[in-house]
Coordinates of C-alpha atoms and ligand atoms in Angstrom, one line a residue:
X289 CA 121.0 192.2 21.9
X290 CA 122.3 195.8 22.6
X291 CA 122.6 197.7 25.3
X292 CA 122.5 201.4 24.7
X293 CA 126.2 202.4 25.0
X294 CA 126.4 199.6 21.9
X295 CA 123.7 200.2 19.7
X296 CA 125.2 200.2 16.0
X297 CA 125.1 203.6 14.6
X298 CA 125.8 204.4 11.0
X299 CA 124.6 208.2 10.5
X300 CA 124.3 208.6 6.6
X301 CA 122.1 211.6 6.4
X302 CA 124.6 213.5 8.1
X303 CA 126.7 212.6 5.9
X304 CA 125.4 214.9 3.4
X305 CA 126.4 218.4 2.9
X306 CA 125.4 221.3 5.6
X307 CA 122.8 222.5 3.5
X308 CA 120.7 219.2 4.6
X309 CA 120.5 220.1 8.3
X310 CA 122.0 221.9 11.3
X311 CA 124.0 220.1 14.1
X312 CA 121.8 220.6 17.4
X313 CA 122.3 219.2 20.7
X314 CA 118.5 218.3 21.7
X315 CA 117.8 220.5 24.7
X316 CA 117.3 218.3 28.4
X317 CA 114.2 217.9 29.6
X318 CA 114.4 219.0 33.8
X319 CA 114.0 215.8 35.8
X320 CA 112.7 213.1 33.1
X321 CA 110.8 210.0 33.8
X322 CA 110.2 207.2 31.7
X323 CA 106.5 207.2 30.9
X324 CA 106.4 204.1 28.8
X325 CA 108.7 201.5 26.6
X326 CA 107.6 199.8 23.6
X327 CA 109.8 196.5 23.4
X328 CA 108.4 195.9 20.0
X329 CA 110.1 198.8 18.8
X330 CA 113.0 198.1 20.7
X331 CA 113.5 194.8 19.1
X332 CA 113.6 196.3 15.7
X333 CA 117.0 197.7 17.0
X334 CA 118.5 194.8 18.6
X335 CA 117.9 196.7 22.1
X336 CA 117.6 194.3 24.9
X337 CA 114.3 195.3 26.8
X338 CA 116.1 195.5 30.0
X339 CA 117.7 198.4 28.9
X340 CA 114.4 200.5 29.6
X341 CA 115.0 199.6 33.3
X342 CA 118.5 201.5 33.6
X343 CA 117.8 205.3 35.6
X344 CA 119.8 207.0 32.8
X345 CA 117.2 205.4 30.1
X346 CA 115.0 208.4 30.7
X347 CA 117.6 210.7 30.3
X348 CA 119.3 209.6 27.2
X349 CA 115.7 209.8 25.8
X350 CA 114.8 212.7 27.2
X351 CA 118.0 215.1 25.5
X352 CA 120.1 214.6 28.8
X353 CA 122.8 212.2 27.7
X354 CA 123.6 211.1 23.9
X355 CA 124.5 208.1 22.9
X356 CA 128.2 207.1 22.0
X357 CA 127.6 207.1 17.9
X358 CA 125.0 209.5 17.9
X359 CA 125.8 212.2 15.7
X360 CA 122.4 214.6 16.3
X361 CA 120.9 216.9 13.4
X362 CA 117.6 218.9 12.8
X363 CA 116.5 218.1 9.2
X364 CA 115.5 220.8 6.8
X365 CA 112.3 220.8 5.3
X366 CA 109.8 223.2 4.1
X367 CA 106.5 222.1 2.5
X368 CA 102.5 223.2 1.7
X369 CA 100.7 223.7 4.0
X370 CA 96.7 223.3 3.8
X371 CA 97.1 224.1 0.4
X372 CA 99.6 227.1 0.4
X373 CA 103.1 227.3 0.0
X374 CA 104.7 227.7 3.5
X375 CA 108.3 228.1 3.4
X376 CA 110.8 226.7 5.7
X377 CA 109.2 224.6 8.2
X378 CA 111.3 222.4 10.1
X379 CA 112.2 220.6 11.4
X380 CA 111.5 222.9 14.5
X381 CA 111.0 220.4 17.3
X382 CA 112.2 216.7 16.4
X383 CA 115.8 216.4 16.4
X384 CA 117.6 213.1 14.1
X385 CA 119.7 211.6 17.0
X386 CA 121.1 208.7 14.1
X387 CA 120.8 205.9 12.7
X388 CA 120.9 202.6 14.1
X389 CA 121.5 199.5 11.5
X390 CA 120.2 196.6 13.5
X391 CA 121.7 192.7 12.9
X392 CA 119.3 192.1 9.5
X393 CA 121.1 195.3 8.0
X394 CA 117.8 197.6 8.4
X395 CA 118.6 201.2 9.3
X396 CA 116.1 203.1 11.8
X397 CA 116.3 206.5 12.4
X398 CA 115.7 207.5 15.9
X399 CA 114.1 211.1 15.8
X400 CA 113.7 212.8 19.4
X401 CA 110.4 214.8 19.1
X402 CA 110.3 217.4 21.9
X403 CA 113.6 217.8 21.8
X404 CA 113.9 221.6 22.5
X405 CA 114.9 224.6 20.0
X406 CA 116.9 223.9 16.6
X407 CA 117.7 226.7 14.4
X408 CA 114.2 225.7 12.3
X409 CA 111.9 226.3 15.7
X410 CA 111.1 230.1 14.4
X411 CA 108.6 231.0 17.2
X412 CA 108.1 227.9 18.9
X413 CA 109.6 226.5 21.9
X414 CA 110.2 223.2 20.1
X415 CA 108.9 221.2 23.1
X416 CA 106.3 218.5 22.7
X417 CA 103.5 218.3 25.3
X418 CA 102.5 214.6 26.9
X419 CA 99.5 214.5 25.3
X420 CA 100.9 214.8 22.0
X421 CA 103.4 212.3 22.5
X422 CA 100.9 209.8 23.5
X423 CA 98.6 210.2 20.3
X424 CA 101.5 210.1 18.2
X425 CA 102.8 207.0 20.2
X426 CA 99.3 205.2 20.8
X427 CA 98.1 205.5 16.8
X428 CA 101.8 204.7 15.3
X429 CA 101.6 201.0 16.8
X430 CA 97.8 200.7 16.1
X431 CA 98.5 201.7 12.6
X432 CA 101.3 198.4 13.1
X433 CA 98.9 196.7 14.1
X434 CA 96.2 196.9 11.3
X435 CA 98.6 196.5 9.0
X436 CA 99.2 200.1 7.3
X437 CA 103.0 201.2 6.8
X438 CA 103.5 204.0 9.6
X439 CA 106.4 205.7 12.1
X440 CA 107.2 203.6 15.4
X441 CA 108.3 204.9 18.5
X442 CA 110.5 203.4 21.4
X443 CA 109.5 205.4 24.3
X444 CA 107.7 208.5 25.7
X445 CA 109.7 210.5 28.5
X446 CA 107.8 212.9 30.3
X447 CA 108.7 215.7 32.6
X448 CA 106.9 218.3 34.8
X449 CA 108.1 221.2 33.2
X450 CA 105.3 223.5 32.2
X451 CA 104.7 223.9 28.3
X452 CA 102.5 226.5 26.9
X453 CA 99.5 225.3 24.8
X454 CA 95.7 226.4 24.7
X455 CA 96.7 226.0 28.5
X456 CA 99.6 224.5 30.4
X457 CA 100.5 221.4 29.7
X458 CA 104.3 219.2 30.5
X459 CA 106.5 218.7 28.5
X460 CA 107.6 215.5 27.2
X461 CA 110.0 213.9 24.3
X462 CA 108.9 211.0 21.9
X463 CA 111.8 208.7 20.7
X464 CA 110.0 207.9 17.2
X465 CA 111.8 205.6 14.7
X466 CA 111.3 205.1 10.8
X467 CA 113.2 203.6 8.3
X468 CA 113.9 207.4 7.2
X469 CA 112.3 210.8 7.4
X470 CA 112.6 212.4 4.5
X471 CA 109.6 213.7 3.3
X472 CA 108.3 215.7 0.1
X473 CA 108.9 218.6 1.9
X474 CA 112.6 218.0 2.0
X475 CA 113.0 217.7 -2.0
X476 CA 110.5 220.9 -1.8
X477 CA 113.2 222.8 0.2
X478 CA 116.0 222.7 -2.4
X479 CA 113.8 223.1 -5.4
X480 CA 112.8 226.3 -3.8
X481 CA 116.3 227.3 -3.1
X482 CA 117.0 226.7 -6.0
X483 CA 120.0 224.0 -5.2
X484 CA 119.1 221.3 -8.2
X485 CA 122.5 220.0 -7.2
X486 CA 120.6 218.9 -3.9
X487 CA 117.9 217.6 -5.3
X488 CA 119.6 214.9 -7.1
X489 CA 121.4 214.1 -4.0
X490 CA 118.7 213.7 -1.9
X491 CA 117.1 211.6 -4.7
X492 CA 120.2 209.7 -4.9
X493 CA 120.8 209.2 -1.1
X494 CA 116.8 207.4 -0.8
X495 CA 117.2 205.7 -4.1
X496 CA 120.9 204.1 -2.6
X497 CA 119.4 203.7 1.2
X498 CA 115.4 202.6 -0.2
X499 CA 115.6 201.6 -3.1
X500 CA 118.3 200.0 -4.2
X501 CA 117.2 198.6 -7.4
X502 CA 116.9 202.2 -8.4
X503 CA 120.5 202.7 -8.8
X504 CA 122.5 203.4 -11.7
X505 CA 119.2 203.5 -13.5
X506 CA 119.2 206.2 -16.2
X507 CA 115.6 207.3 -15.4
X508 CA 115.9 206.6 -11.6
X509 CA 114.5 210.4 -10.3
X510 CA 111.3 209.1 -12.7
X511 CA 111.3 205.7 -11.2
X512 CA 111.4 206.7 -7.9
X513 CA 108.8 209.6 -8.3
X514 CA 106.5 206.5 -9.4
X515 CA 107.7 204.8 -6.8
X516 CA 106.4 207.2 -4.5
X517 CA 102.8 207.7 -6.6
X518 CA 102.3 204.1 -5.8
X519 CA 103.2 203.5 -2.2
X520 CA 100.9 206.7 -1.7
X521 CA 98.1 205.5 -3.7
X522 CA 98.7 202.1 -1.4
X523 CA 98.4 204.2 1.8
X524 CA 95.7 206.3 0.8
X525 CA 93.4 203.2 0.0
X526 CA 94.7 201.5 3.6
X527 CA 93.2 204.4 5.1
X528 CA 90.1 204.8 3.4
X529 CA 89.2 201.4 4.1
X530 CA 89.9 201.2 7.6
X531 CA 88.8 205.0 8.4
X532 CA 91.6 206.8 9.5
X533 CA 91.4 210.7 8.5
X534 CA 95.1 212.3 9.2
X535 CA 93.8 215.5 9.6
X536 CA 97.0 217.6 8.6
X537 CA 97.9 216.0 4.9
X538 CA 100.5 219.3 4.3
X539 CA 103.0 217.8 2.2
X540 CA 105.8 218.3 4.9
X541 CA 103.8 215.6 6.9
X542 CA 103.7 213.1 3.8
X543 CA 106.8 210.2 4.0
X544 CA 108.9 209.8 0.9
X545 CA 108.4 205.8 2.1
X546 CA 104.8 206.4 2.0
X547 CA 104.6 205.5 5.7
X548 CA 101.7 207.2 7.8
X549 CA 103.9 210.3 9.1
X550 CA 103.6 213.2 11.7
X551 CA 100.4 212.4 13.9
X552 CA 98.7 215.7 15.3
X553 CA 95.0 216.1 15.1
X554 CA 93.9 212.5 13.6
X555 CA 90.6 210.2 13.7
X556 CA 89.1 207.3 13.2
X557 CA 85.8 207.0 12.1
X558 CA 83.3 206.8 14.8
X559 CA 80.0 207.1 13.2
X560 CA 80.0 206.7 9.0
X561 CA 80.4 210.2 7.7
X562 CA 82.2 210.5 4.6
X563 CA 83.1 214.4 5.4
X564 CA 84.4 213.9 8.8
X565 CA 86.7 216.7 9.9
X566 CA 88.9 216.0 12.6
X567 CA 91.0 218.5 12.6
X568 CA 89.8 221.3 14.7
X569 CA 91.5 224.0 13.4
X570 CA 90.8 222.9 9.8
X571 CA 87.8 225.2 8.8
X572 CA 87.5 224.4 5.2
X573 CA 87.2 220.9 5.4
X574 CA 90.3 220.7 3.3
X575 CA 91.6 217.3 4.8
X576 CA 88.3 215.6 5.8
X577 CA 88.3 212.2 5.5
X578 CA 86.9 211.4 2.0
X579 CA 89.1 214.5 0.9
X580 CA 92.6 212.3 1.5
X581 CA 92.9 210.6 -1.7
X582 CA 93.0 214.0 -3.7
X583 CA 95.1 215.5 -1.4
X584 CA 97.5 212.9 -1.7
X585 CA 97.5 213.9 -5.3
X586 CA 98.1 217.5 -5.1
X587 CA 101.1 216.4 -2.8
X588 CA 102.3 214.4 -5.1
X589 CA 102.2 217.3 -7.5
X590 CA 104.5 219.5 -5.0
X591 CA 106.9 216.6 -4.8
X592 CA 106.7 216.6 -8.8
X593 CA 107.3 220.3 -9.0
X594 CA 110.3 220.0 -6.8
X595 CA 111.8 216.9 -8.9
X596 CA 111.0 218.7 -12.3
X597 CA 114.8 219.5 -13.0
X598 CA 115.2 215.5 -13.3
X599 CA 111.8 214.9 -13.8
X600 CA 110.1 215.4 -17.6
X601 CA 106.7 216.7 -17.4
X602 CA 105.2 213.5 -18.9
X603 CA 107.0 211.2 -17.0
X604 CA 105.6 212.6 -14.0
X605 CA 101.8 212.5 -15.4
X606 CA 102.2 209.0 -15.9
X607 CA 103.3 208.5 -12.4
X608 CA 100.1 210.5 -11.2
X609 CA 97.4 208.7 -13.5
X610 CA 99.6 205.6 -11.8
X611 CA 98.7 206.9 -8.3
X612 CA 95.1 207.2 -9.4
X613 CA 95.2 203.9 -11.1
X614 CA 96.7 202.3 -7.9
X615 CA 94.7 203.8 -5.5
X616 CA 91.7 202.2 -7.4
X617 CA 92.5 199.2 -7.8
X618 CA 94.0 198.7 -4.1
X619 CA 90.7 200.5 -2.2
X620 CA 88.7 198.5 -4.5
X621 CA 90.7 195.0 -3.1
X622 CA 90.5 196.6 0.2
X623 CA 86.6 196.9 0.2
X624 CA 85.9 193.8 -1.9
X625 CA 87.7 192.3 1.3
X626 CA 85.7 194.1 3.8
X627 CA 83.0 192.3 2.5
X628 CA 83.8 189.4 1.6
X629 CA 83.8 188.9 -1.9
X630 CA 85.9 186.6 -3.9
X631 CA 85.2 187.3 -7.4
X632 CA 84.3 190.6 -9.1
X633 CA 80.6 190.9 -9.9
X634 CA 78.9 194.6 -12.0
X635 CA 76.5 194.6 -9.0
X636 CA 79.3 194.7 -6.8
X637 CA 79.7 198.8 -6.9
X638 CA 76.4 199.4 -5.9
X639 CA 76.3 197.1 -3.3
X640 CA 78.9 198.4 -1.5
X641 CA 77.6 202.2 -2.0
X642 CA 74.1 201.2 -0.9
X643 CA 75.7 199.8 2.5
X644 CA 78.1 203.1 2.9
X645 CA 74.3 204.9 2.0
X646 CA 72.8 203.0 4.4
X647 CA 75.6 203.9 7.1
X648 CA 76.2 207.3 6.8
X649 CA 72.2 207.8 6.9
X650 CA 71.8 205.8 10.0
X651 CA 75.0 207.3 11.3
X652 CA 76.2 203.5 12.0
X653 CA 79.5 202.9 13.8
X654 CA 82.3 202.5 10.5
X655 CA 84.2 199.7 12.5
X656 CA 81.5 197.7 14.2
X657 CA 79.3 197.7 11.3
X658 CA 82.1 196.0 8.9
X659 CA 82.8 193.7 12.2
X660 CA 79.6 192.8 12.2
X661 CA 79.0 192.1 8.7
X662 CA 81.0 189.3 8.8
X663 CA 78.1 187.3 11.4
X664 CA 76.2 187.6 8.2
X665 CA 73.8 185.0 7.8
X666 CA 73.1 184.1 4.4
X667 CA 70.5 181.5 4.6
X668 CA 67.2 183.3 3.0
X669 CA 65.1 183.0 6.7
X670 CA 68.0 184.7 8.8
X671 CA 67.3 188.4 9.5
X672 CA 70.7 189.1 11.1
X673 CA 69.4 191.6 13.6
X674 CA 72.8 192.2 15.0
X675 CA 73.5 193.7 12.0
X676 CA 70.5 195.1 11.5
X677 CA 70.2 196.8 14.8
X678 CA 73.2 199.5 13.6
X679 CA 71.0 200.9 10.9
X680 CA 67.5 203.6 11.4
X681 CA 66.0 202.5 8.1
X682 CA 65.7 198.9 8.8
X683 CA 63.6 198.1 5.6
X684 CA 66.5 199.9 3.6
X685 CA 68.6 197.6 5.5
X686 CA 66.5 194.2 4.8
X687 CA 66.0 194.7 1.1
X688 CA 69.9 195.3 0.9
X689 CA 70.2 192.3 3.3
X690 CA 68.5 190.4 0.3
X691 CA 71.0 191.6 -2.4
X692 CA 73.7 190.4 -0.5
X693 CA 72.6 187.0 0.6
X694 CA 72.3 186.6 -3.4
X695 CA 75.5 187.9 -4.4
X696 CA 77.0 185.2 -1.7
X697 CA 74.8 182.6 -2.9
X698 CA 76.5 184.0 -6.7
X699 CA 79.8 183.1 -5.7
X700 CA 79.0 179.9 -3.1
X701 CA 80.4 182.0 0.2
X702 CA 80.3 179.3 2.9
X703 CA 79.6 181.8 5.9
X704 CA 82.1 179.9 8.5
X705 CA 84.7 180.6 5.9
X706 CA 84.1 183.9 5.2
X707 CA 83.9 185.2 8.7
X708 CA 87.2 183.8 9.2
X709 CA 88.3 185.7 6.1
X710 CA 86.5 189.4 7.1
X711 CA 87.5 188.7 10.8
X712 CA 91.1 189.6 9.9
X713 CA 90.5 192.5 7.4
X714 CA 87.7 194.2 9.9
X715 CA 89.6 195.3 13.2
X716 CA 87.2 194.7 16.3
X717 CA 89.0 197.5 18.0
X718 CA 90.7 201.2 16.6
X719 CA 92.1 203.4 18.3
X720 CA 89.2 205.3 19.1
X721 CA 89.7 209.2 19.9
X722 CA 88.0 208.4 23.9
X723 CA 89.9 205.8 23.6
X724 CA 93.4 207.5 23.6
X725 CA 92.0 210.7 25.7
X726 CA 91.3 208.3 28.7
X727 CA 94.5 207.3 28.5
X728 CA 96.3 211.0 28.3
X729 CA 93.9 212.0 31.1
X730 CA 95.2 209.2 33.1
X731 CA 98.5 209.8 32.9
X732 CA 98.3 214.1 32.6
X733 CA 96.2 214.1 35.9
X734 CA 97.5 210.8 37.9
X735 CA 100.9 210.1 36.4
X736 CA 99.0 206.5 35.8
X737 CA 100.2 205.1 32.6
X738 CA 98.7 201.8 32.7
X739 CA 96.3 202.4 30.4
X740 CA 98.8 203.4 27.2
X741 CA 100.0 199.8 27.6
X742 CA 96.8 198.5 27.8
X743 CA 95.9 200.0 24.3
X744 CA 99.3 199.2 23.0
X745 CA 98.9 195.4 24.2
X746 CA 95.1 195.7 22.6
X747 CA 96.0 197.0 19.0
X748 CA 99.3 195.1 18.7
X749 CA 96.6 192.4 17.2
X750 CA 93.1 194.0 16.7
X751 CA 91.6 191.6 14.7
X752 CA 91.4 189.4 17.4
X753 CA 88.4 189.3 20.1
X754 CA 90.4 189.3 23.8
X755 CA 89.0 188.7 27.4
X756 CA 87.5 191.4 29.0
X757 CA 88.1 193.7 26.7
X758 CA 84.7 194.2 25.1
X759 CA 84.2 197.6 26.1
X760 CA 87.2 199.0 24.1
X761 CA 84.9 198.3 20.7
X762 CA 82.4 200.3 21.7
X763 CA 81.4 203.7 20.0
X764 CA 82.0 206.7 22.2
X765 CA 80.0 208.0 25.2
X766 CA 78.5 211.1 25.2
X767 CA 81.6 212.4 26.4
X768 CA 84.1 211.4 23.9
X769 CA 82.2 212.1 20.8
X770 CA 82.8 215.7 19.7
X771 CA 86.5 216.3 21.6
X772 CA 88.4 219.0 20.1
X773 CA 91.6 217.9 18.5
X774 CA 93.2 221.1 17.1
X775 CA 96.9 221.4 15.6
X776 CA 98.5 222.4 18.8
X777 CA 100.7 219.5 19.9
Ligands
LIG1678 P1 103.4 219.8 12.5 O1 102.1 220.5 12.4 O2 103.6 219.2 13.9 O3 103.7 218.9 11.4 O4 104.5 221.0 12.5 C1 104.8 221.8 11.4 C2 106.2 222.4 11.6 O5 106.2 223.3 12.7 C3 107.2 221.3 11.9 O6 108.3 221.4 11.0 C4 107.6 221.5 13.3 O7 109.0 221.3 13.4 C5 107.3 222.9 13.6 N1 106.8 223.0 15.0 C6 105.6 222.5 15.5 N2 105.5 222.8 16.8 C7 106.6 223.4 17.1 C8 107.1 223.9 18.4 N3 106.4 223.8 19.5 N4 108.3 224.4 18.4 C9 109.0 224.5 17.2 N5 108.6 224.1 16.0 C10 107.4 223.5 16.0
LIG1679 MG1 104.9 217.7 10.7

């Protein structure tokens, strides 16, 4: 276990040329306070939880004090953003502290979000307001806990200095940790510059530090561009099956790792709509939910564009008819899960349409229908009213019922065994957007934090029921179910 003077540090991305980033010192917060510590995440560095204890804790995480070792950058990228090429976009706010390689040999970046100007801030004030910090922090180890590659982060720091949003808000810094944050917008940067040279080093520096079979592999810019296509396709199908719209998909915000990256104005599914928005600022609809899997693709094609010097144009089809292939056959493993199926039936497709019909008609709750699906009775008298009770069109809903007890009956589901089974692919409890505004409202207006680690204890392991905590699966009140999420973070 390390304390903080003796985390290990081995900074390789500043190890590569100037072009790749500028030295910044991160910019102290006035007076920071620790507003909470994930010792999940600090055991991913060897950091001994007592650490978060110390009175300087707050300060080395909140840009006073830097760590012996660190060696602090702001990483260039630029990127697409809702469609259009942007530029140079960042990184304006989060500055790369280092890298610490823990006792297995895994190296995590810790990136200080919040942490004041860098030369990449252009108008902004590069400051990160509490509320951001504790959506980014909350949905990063709920993701974790359902079971879909994301970002971690260590600890939240707040402050009271007044930050400039819709209205004022305080400041605070987010220590956020990933294996790397290179993005496609970083490979976008130097194609657009025109430095090839760079783009085969940045290939080359995630190939050696990733992907290490990759090396000294003649086609290795094509094999980690397929690479890519496939962990994306992966993540895209994670998030279609569980209901999780990003809400800003520009291709700076997309993880070369294909981790869920950069969370600003994201949702879960409440109630079933396939076109759920929840981006407020996002007019056109461009990255509502059932949108994602496309727009993963059209990322991919800006990450393609910016690999084509090493890239031939059909090697990098094949990689995206791969993504679509994989995305396929992944959300389709995904869903068969969801409900239960072992084999792989032609009446299967419709089945599982007819139920999403059925949903998005009754406007039925995404996560507590699926949770409840697997009470399913399958014995021909059982009505299931449980079930039956989330749906408006409850004769739709019986003669489904009856497709469904067959189509177990087909493949001799035992019912006990197959609750077990959907119990741990169907989380009783996401991260609900009330869910997470209770708790910034808590902590913005009382400086009472207690309930970010309640949600962090409760999604750690979602799949399970716990004591007392029956009200965190319920669909929004009144209240929570049309708040505003916009861009500004
Ligand atoms: P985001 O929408 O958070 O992914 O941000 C897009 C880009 O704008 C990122 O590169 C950020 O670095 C930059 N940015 C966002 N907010 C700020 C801010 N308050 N100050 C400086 N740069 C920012
Ligand atoms: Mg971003």
């Amino acid at each position: 276990m390390h304390t903080l003077e003796t985390l290990q540090f081995d900074n390789t991305y500043a190890r590569l040329p100037e072009d790749f980033y500028r030295r910044v010192m991160p910019t102290p917060l006035s007076h920071p306070y620790l507003v909470h510590f994930n010792p999940d995440a600090a055991a991913l560095i060897d950091l001994d939880p007592g650490e978060a204890k110390r009175p300087e804790f707050a300060g080395c995480f909140g840009g006073s004090f830097l760590l012996p070792g660190a060696d602090p950058v702001a990483m260039l990228y630029y990127g697409h953003q809702f469609g259009v090429f942007a530029g140079q976009l960042g990184d304006g706010r989060a500055i790369l502290l280092g890298e610490v390689r823990n006792g297995t040999g895994d190296k995590w970046d810790l990136h200080l979000k919040g942490a004041g100007q860098t030369p990449f801030s252009r108008d902004g004030d590069g400051r990160a307001v509490l509320r951001s910090t504790i959506r980014e922090y909350l949905c990063g180890e709920a993701m974790q806990g359902l079971g879909i590659p994301t970002t971690r982060s260590l600890c939240i720091v707040g402050s009271d200095e007044p930050v400039f949003r819709e209205g004022v808000e305080t400041g605070a810094t987010l220590l956020r940790m990933a294996p790397t944050h290179v993005r496609f917008g970083s490979f976008e940067a130097f194609f657009y510059r025109r430095q090839h040279e760079h783009i085969a080093l940045l290939a080359d520096y995630v190939i050696t530090q990733h992907f290490p079979s990759l090396m000294n592999v003649a086609d290795r810019v094509s094999r980690l561009f397929s690479e890519v296509a496939v962990r994306t396709a992966h993540l895209m199908a994670q998030w279609q099956a569980v209901g999780f719209a990003h809400g800003v998909m520009n291709s700076d915000n997309m993880s070369i790792l294909g981790l869920t990256l950069d969370y600003g104005p994201y949702g879960f599914l409440d109630e079933y709509n396939p076109g759920f928005i929840c981006n407020h600022s996002d007019h056109q609809g461009r990255y509502a939910f059932h949108h994602q899997p496309d727009i993963g693709y059209f990322n991919l094609r800006c990450l393609a564009q910016a690999l084509s010097p090493f890239l031939p144009q059909e090697e990098a089809q094949a990689a995206l008819d791969q993504y679509e292939a994989a995305f396929a056959s992944r959300y389709d493993a995904l869903i068969k899960a969801k409900f239960g199926l072992r084999d792989a039936r032609p009446e299967d497709q419709a089945l599982v349409h007819d139920f999403l019909g059925l949903m998005e008609a009754g406007r039925a709750d995404y996560t507590n229908c699926f949770r409840a699906l697997g009470d399913f009775n399958q014995t021909p008298e059982a009505t299931n009213d449980s079930l039956r009770d989330h749906f408006l069109d409850r004769d739709a809903f019986d003669a489904w019922a009856g497709r469904y007890k067959e189509r177990l009956r087909a493949e001799g589901s035992v019912d006990a065994d197959r609750k077990v089974r959907m119990d741990r692919v169907n989380p009783k409890y996401v991260l609900r957007n009330y869910l997470a505004q209770r708790a910034i409202e808590r902590a913005a207006k009382q400086k009472d934090y207690s309930e970010i680690a309640r949600l962090q204890e409760l999604l750690r392991d979602p799949f399970t029921e716990q004591p007392g905590m029956e009200s965190y699966a319920s669909p929004p009140p009144d209240w929570g179910k049309h708040l505003v999420v916009s861009c500004s973070s």
